[in-house]
Amino acid sequence: DILIGDYYMPVDAIAPGPNALLPEEISPLLRLLQPGDIFFTNSEKYFSSRMIPGKWKHAVIYLGSRDQVLELCRRRPEWVPLLQDHHRSGAEHLILDSSNKGVAIREITELSNLGAVSLLLGITAFRINRDEDDVMAFLSYAMGQLGKPYDYDLLLDDSRAIYCSELVYHGLNRIGIELSFTETI
């Protein structure tokens, strides 16, 4: 078990809080998302839930449903080996993010324990207001970061390791969307 300040996190006793979102509650949102959309989450019972300031604790890039990913692979055949093994049942929604396992492609149910006991409290999503080529350039940058370790030092100017919002920040910067260091993304 872990005690951080006055916040106690039992390792083996994960149970959903009364406000946790269930997979069926976010399904309508998933039908609206497009590859390259960015979303932020707020979860409970994670170390980051207490240690990262602000409401939105994790940044995620949406890759898509099976059909959306197949379309991405038609546009970028070099991504086929990276994406092909992630769709087993056909119902998966793939995301790209940086977590404690580094930059990786995951199924959305792995986010905030959504597939087991949900710890997800909130989600908000944004679409890049640019043409398709810019969205693909954003995704290309992010996909190029696969395998990099998580940046526990939270250094925005060191690309050897990447934290979640850093992945989004640099991807947006690549397509001319600049955010200052003081803005929250």
Coordinates of N, CA and C in Angstrom, one line a residue:
D1 N 0.8 -1.2 0.0 CA 0.0 0.0 0.0 C 0.9 1.2 0.0
I2 N 0.3 2.3 -0.5 CA 1.1 3.5 -0.7 C 0.4 4.7 0.1
L3 N 1.2 5.4 0.8 CA 0.7 6.6 1.5 C 1.5 7.8 1.0
I4 N 0.8 8.8 0.4 CA 1.4 10.0 -0.1 C 0.7 11.1 0.6
G5 N 1.4 11.8 1.5 CA 0.7 12.8 2.3 C -0.4 12.2 3.0
D6 N -1.6 12.8 2.9 CA -2.7 12.2 3.5 C -3.6 11.3 2.6
Y7 N -3.0 11.0 1.4 CA -3.8 10.3 0.4 C -3.3 8.8 0.4
Y8 N -4.2 7.9 0.7 CA -3.9 6.5 0.8 C -4.3 5.7 -0.4
M9 N -3.5 5.0 -1.0 CA -3.8 4.2 -2.2 C -3.6 2.7 -1.9
P10 N -4.6 2.0 -1.6 CA -4.5 0.5 -1.4 C -4.2 -0.2 -2.7
V11 N -3.1 -0.9 -2.8 CA -2.7 -1.5 -4.0 C -3.6 -2.6 -4.5
D12 N -4.1 -3.5 -3.6 CA -4.9 -4.6 -4.0 C -6.4 -4.4 -3.8
A13 N -6.8 -3.2 -3.4 CA -8.2 -3.0 -3.1 C -8.8 -1.9 -4.0
I14 N -8.6 -2.0 -5.3 CA -9.1 -1.0 -6.2 C -10.6 -1.2 -6.4
A15 N -11.4 -0.2 -6.2 CA -12.8 -0.3 -6.3 C -13.2 1.1 -7.0
P16 N -14.2 1.0 -7.8 CA -14.6 2.3 -8.4 C -15.3 3.2 -7.4
G17 N -15.0 4.5 -7.6 CA -15.7 5.5 -6.8 C -17.1 5.7 -7.3
P18 N -17.9 6.4 -6.5 CA -19.3 6.6 -7.0 C -19.5 7.5 -8.2
N19 N -18.5 8.2 -8.6 CA -18.6 9.1 -9.8 C -17.8 8.6 -11.0
A20 N -17.3 7.3 -10.9 CA -16.5 6.8 -12.0 C -17.4 6.5 -13.2
L21 N -16.9 6.9 -14.4 CA -17.6 6.6 -15.7 C -17.4 5.2 -16.1
L22 N -18.4 4.6 -16.7 CA -18.3 3.2 -17.2 C -18.1 3.3 -18.7
P23 N -17.6 2.2 -19.2 CA -17.4 2.1 -20.7 C -18.6 2.5 -21.5
E24 N -19.8 2.0 -21.1 CA -21.0 2.3 -21.8 C -21.4 3.8 -21.8
E25 N -20.9 4.5 -20.8 CA -21.1 6.0 -20.7 C -20.3 6.8 -21.6
I26 N -19.1 6.3 -22.0 CA -18.2 7.0 -22.9 C -18.4 6.5 -24.4
S27 N -19.1 5.5 -24.6 CA -19.3 5.0 -26.0 C -19.9 6.0 -26.9
P28 N -20.9 6.8 -26.5 CA -21.3 7.9 -27.5 C -20.2 8.8 -27.9
L29 N -19.3 9.2 -27.0 CA -18.2 10.0 -27.3 C -17.3 9.4 -28.3
L30 N -17.0 8.1 -28.1 CA -16.1 7.4 -29.0 C -16.6 7.4 -30.4
R31 N -17.9 7.4 -30.6 CA -18.4 7.4 -32.0 C -18.2 8.7 -32.7
L32 N -18.0 9.8 -31.9 CA -17.8 11.1 -32.4 C -16.3 11.4 -32.7
L33 N -15.4 10.7 -32.1 CA -14.0 11.0 -32.3 C -13.4 10.5 -33.6
Q34 N -12.4 11.3 -34.1 CA -11.7 11.0 -35.3 C -10.2 10.8 -35.0
P35 N -9.5 10.1 -35.8 CA -8.1 9.9 -35.6 C -7.4 11.3 -35.6
G36 N -6.5 11.4 -34.6 CA -5.9 12.7 -34.4 C -6.5 13.6 -33.3
D37 N -7.7 13.3 -32.9 CA -8.4 14.0 -31.9 C -7.6 13.9 -30.6
I38 N -7.6 14.9 -29.8 CA -6.9 14.9 -28.5 C -7.9 14.9 -27.4
F39 N -7.7 14.0 -26.4 CA -8.6 14.2 -25.2 C -7.8 14.1 -24.0
F40 N -8.4 14.7 -22.9 CA -7.8 14.7 -21.6 C -8.7 14.0 -20.7
T41 N -8.1 13.3 -19.7 CA -8.9 12.6 -18.7 C -8.5 13.0 -17.3
N42 N -9.5 12.7 -16.4 CA -9.3 12.9 -15.0 C -9.7 11.6 -14.4
S43 N -8.8 11.0 -13.6 CA -9.0 9.7 -13.0 C -8.8 9.8 -11.5
E44 N -9.2 8.8 -10.8 CA -9.0 8.7 -9.4 C -8.1 7.5 -9.0
K45 N -7.5 7.6 -7.9 CA -6.7 6.5 -7.3 C -5.4 6.2 -8.0
Y46 N -4.9 7.2 -8.8 CA -3.6 7.1 -9.4 C -2.7 8.1 -8.7
F47 N -1.4 7.8 -8.7 CA -0.4 8.7 -8.1 C -0.6 10.1 -8.7
S48 N -0.8 10.2 -10.1 CA -0.9 11.4 -10.8 C -2.2 12.2 -10.4
S49 N -3.2 11.4 -9.9 CA -4.5 12.1 -9.5 C -4.2 13.1 -8.4
R50 N -3.3 12.9 -7.6 CA -3.0 13.8 -6.5 C -1.8 14.7 -6.7
M51 N -0.8 14.3 -7.5 CA 0.4 15.0 -7.6 C 0.5 16.0 -8.8
I52 N -0.4 15.8 -9.8 CA -0.4 16.7 -11.0 C -1.5 17.8 -10.7
P53 N -1.1 19.0 -10.8 CA -2.2 20.1 -10.5 C -3.2 20.2 -11.6
G54 N -4.3 20.7 -11.3 CA -5.4 20.9 -12.3 C -6.3 19.7 -12.4
K55 N -7.4 19.9 -13.2 CA -8.4 18.9 -13.3 C -8.0 17.8 -14.3
W56 N -7.4 18.1 -15.4 CA -7.1 17.1 -16.4 C -5.7 16.6 -16.2
K57 N -5.6 15.3 -16.0 CA -4.3 14.7 -15.5 C -3.6 14.0 -16.6
H58 N -4.3 13.6 -17.7 CA -3.6 12.8 -18.7 C -4.1 13.2 -20.1
A59 N -3.1 13.3 -21.0 CA -3.4 13.7 -22.4 C -3.2 12.4 -23.3
V60 N -4.2 12.3 -24.2 CA -4.3 11.1 -25.1 C -4.5 11.5 -26.5
I61 N -4.0 10.8 -27.5 CA -4.3 11.0 -28.9 C -5.1 9.8 -29.4
Y62 N -6.2 10.1 -30.0 CA -7.1 9.0 -30.4 C -6.7 8.6 -31.8
L63 N -6.5 7.3 -32.0 CA -6.2 6.7 -33.3 C -7.4 6.1 -34.0
G64 N -8.3 5.5 -33.3 CA -9.5 5.1 -33.9 C -10.1 3.8 -33.7
S65 N -11.3 3.6 -34.2 CA -11.9 2.3 -34.3 C -11.2 1.4 -35.3
R66 N -11.7 0.2 -35.5 CA -11.1 -0.7 -36.5 C -11.1 -0.1 -37.9
D67 N -12.3 0.4 -38.3 CA -12.4 1.0 -39.6 C -11.6 2.3 -39.8
Q68 N -11.5 3.1 -38.7 CA -10.7 4.3 -38.8 C -9.2 3.9 -38.9
V69 N -8.8 2.9 -38.2 CA -7.4 2.5 -38.2 C -7.0 1.9 -39.6
L70 N -8.0 1.1 -40.2 CA -7.7 0.6 -41.5 C -7.5 1.7 -42.5
E71 N -8.3 2.8 -42.4 CA -8.1 3.9 -43.2 C -6.7 4.6 -43.0
L72 N -6.3 4.7 -41.8 CA -5.0 5.2 -41.5 C -3.9 4.4 -42.1
C73 N -4.1 3.1 -42.1 CA -3.1 2.2 -42.7 C -3.1 2.3 -44.2
R74 N -4.2 2.6 -44.8 CA -4.2 2.8 -46.3 C -3.4 4.0 -46.6
R75 N -3.5 5.1 -45.8 CA -2.8 6.3 -46.0 C -1.4 6.2 -45.6
R76 N -1.1 5.4 -44.6 CA 0.3 5.2 -44.1 C 0.6 3.7 -44.0
P77 N 0.9 3.0 -45.1 CA 1.2 1.6 -45.0 C 2.3 1.2 -44.1
E78 N 3.2 2.1 -43.8 CA 4.3 1.8 -42.9 C 3.8 1.6 -41.4
W79 N 2.6 2.0 -41.2 CA 2.0 1.9 -39.8 C 1.3 0.5 -39.6
V80 N 1.1 -0.2 -40.7 CA 0.4 -1.5 -40.6 C 1.1 -2.4 -39.5
P81 N 2.4 -2.6 -39.5 CA 3.0 -3.5 -38.5 C 2.8 -2.9 -37.0
L82 N 2.6 -1.6 -36.9 CA 2.5 -1.0 -35.6 C 1.0 -1.2 -35.1
L83 N 0.1 -1.2 -36.0 CA -1.3 -1.2 -35.6 C -2.1 -2.5 -35.8
Q84 N -1.6 -3.4 -36.6 CA -2.4 -4.6 -37.0 C -2.7 -5.5 -35.8
D85 N -1.8 -5.7 -34.9 CA -2.1 -6.6 -33.8 C -3.0 -6.1 -32.7
H86 N -3.4 -4.9 -32.8 CA -4.2 -4.3 -31.7 C -5.7 -4.5 -31.8
H87 N -6.1 -4.8 -33.0 CA -7.6 -5.1 -33.2 C -7.8 -6.6 -33.2
R88 N -8.3 -7.1 -32.1 CA -8.6 -8.5 -32.0 C -10.1 -8.8 -32.3
S89 N -10.9 -8.1 -31.6 CA -12.4 -8.4 -31.7 C -13.0 -7.5 -32.8
G90 N -12.4 -6.4 -33.1 CA -13.0 -5.4 -34.0 C -13.7 -4.3 -33.3
A91 N -13.9 -4.4 -32.0 CA -14.6 -3.4 -31.3 C -13.7 -2.4 -30.6
E92 N -12.4 -2.7 -30.7 CA -11.4 -1.8 -30.0 C -11.3 -0.4 -30.5
H93 N -11.0 0.5 -29.6 CA -10.7 1.9 -30.0 C -9.3 2.1 -29.5
L94 N -8.4 2.4 -30.5 CA -7.0 2.6 -30.1 C -6.6 4.0 -29.8
I95 N -5.7 4.1 -28.8 CA -5.2 5.4 -28.4 C -3.6 5.4 -28.5
L96 N -3.0 6.5 -28.5 CA -1.6 6.7 -28.4 C -1.3 7.6 -27.3
D97 N -0.5 7.2 -26.3 CA -0.2 8.1 -25.2 C 1.1 7.7 -24.6
S98 N 1.5 8.5 -23.6 CA 2.7 8.1 -22.8 C 2.3 7.9 -21.4
S99 N 2.5 6.7 -20.9 CA 2.2 6.4 -19.5 C 3.4 5.8 -18.9
N100 N 3.3 5.2 -17.7 CA 4.5 4.6 -17.1 C 5.2 3.6 -17.9
K101 N 4.6 3.1 -19.0 CA 5.2 2.1 -19.9 C 5.8 2.8 -21.1
G102 N 5.8 4.2 -21.1 CA 6.4 4.9 -22.2 C 5.3 5.2 -23.3
V103 N 5.8 5.7 -24.4 CA 4.9 6.0 -25.5 C 4.5 4.7 -26.2
A104 N 3.1 4.4 -26.2 CA 2.6 3.2 -26.7 C 1.2 3.3 -27.3
I105 N 0.9 2.4 -28.1 CA -0.5 2.2 -28.6 C -1.2 1.3 -27.7
R106 N -2.4 1.7 -27.2 CA -3.1 0.9 -26.3 C -4.6 0.9 -26.7
E107 N -5.3 0.0 -26.2 CA -6.8 0.0 -26.4 C -7.4 0.9 -25.3
I108 N -8.4 1.6 -25.6 CA -8.9 2.6 -24.7 C -9.4 2.0 -23.3
T109 N -9.7 0.8 -23.3 CA -10.1 0.2 -22.0 C -9.0 0.1 -21.0
E110 N -7.7 0.2 -21.5 CA -6.6 0.2 -20.7 C -6.4 1.5 -20.0
L111 N -7.1 2.5 -20.4 CA -7.0 3.9 -19.9 C -7.8 4.0 -18.6
S112 N -7.3 4.4 -17.5 CA -8.0 4.6 -16.3 C -8.7 3.3 -15.8
N113 N -8.1 2.2 -16.2 CA -8.7 0.9 -15.8 C -10.1 0.7 -16.3
L114 N -10.4 1.3 -17.4 CA -11.8 1.4 -18.0 C -12.4 0.0 -18.3
G115 N -11.5 -1.0 -18.6 CA -12.0 -2.3 -19.0 C -12.3 -3.2 -17.8
A116 N -11.9 -2.8 -16.6 CA -12.1 -3.6 -15.4 C -12.9 -2.8 -14.4
V117 N -12.3 -2.2 -13.5 CA -13.0 -1.4 -12.5 C -12.6 0.1 -12.9
S118 N -13.6 0.8 -13.5 CA -13.3 2.1 -14.0 C -12.8 3.1 -12.9
L119 N -11.8 3.8 -13.2 CA -11.3 4.9 -12.3 C -11.4 6.2 -13.0
L120 N -12.1 6.3 -14.2 CA -12.2 7.5 -15.0 C -13.3 8.4 -14.4
L121 N -13.0 9.6 -14.1 CA -14.0 10.6 -13.6 C -14.5 11.5 -14.6
G122 N -13.6 11.9 -15.6 CA -14.0 12.8 -16.6 C -13.2 12.7 -17.9
I123 N -13.7 13.2 -19.0 CA -13.0 13.2 -20.2 C -13.5 14.4 -21.0
T124 N -12.6 15.1 -21.7 CA -12.9 16.2 -22.6 C -12.1 16.0 -23.9
A125 N -12.7 16.3 -25.0 CA -12.0 16.0 -26.3 C -11.9 17.3 -27.2
F126 N -10.9 17.3 -28.0 CA -10.7 18.4 -28.9 C -10.3 17.9 -30.3
R127 N -10.6 18.6 -31.3 CA -10.2 18.3 -32.7 C -9.3 19.4 -33.2
I128 N -8.3 19.0 -33.9 CA -7.3 19.9 -34.5 C -8.0 20.6 -35.6
N129 N -8.1 21.9 -35.6 CA -8.8 22.6 -36.7 C -7.9 22.9 -37.8
R130 N -7.5 21.9 -38.5 CA -6.5 22.0 -39.6 C -7.0 21.0 -40.6
D131 N -6.3 21.1 -41.8 CA -6.7 20.1 -42.9 C -6.1 18.7 -42.6
E132 N -6.5 17.8 -43.4 CA -6.2 16.4 -43.1 C -4.7 16.1 -43.2
D133 N -3.9 16.9 -44.0 CA -2.5 16.7 -44.1 C -1.8 17.1 -42.8
D134 N -2.3 18.2 -42.2 CA -1.7 18.6 -40.9 C -2.1 17.6 -39.8
V135 N -3.3 17.0 -39.8 CA -3.6 16.0 -38.8 C -2.7 14.8 -39.0
M136 N -2.5 14.4 -40.2 CA -1.6 13.2 -40.5 C -0.2 13.6 -40.1
A137 N 0.3 14.8 -40.2 CA 1.6 15.2 -39.8 C 1.7 15.1 -38.3
F138 N 0.7 15.6 -37.6 CA 0.6 15.5 -36.1 C 0.7 14.0 -35.7
L139 N -0.1 13.2 -36.3 CA -0.1 11.7 -36.0 C 1.3 11.1 -36.3
S140 N 1.9 11.5 -37.4 CA 3.2 10.9 -37.8 C 4.2 11.3 -36.8
Y141 N 4.2 12.5 -36.3 CA 5.2 12.9 -35.3 C 5.0 12.0 -34.0
A142 N 3.7 11.9 -33.6 CA 3.4 11.1 -32.4 C 3.8 9.6 -32.6
M143 N 3.4 9.0 -33.7 CA 3.8 7.6 -34.0 C 5.3 7.4 -34.0
G144 N 6.0 8.5 -34.4 CA 7.5 8.4 -34.4 C 8.1 8.3 -33.1
Q145 N 7.3 8.6 -32.0 CA 7.8 8.6 -30.7 C 7.6 7.3 -30.0
L146 N 6.9 6.3 -30.7 CA 6.6 5.0 -30.1 C 7.9 4.4 -29.4
G147 N 7.7 3.9 -28.3 CA 8.8 3.2 -27.6 C 9.7 4.0 -26.7
K148 N 9.5 5.4 -26.8 CA 10.3 6.2 -25.9 C 9.8 6.1 -24.5
P149 N 10.7 6.2 -23.5 CA 10.3 6.0 -22.1 C 9.5 7.2 -21.6
Y150 N 8.8 7.0 -20.5 CA 8.1 8.1 -19.9 C 9.0 9.1 -19.2
D151 N 8.8 10.3 -19.4 CA 9.6 11.4 -18.8 C 9.2 11.8 -17.4
Y152 N 9.8 11.1 -16.4 CA 9.4 11.3 -15.0 C 10.0 12.7 -14.6
D153 N 10.9 13.3 -15.3 CA 11.4 14.6 -14.9 C 10.6 15.7 -15.4
L154 N 9.6 15.4 -16.3 CA 8.7 16.4 -16.9 C 9.5 17.5 -17.6
L155 N 10.5 17.1 -18.4 CA 11.3 18.1 -19.1 C 10.8 18.3 -20.5
L156 N 10.2 19.4 -20.8 CA 9.6 19.7 -22.1 C 10.6 19.8 -23.2
D157 N 11.8 20.2 -22.9 CA 12.8 20.4 -23.9 C 13.8 19.3 -24.1
D158 N 13.5 18.1 -23.5 CA 14.4 16.9 -23.7 C 13.6 15.8 -24.3
S159 N 13.9 15.5 -25.6 CA 13.0 14.5 -26.3 C 13.5 13.0 -26.1
R160 N 14.4 12.8 -25.2 CA 14.8 11.4 -25.0 C 13.7 10.6 -24.3
A161 N 12.9 11.2 -23.5 CA 11.8 10.6 -22.8 C 10.7 11.6 -22.9
I162 N 9.4 11.1 -22.9 CA 8.3 12.0 -23.2 C 7.1 11.7 -22.2
Y163 N 6.5 12.7 -21.6 CA 5.3 12.6 -20.8 C 4.1 12.9 -21.7
C164 N 3.0 12.6 -21.2 CA 1.8 12.5 -22.1 C 1.5 13.9 -22.8
S165 N 1.4 15.0 -22.0 CA 1.1 16.2 -22.7 C 2.2 16.8 -23.5
E166 N 3.5 16.3 -23.2 CA 4.6 16.7 -24.0 C 4.5 16.1 -25.4
L167 N 3.9 14.9 -25.5 CA 3.7 14.2 -26.8 C 2.7 15.1 -27.7
V168 N 1.7 15.5 -27.0 CA 0.7 16.4 -27.7 C 1.3 17.7 -28.1
Y169 N 2.0 18.3 -27.1 CA 2.6 19.7 -27.3 C 3.6 19.7 -28.5
H170 N 4.5 18.8 -28.6 CA 5.4 18.8 -29.7 C 4.8 18.4 -31.0
G171 N 3.8 17.5 -30.9 CA 3.0 17.2 -32.2 C 2.3 18.4 -32.7
L172 N 1.7 19.2 -31.9 CA 1.0 20.4 -32.3 C 2.0 21.4 -32.9
N173 N 3.1 21.5 -32.2 CA 4.2 22.4 -32.6 C 4.7 22.1 -34.0
R174 N 4.8 20.8 -34.3 CA 5.2 20.4 -35.7 C 4.3 20.9 -36.8
I175 N 3.0 21.1 -36.5 CA 2.1 21.6 -37.5 C 1.8 23.1 -37.3
G176 N 2.6 23.8 -36.6 CA 2.5 25.2 -36.5 C 1.5 25.7 -35.4
I177 N 1.1 24.9 -34.5 CA 0.3 25.3 -33.4 C 1.2 25.4 -32.2
E178 N 1.5 26.6 -31.8 CA 2.4 26.8 -30.8 C 1.7 27.2 -29.5
L179 N 2.1 26.6 -28.4 CA 1.6 26.9 -27.1 C 2.7 27.4 -26.3
S180 N 2.5 28.4 -25.4 CA 3.6 28.8 -24.6 C 3.8 27.8 -23.4
F181 N 4.9 27.9 -22.8 CA 5.1 27.0 -21.7 C 4.2 27.2 -20.5
T182 N 3.6 28.4 -20.4 CA 2.7 28.7 -19.3 C 1.3 28.2 -19.6
E183 N 0.9 27.9 -20.8 CA -0.4 27.4 -21.1 C -0.6 26.0 -20.7
T184 N -1.7 25.6 -20.2 CA -2.0 24.2 -19.9 C -2.6 23.5 -21.1
I185 N -2.0 22.4 -21.5 CA -2.6 21.7 -22.6 C -3.3 20.4 -22.2

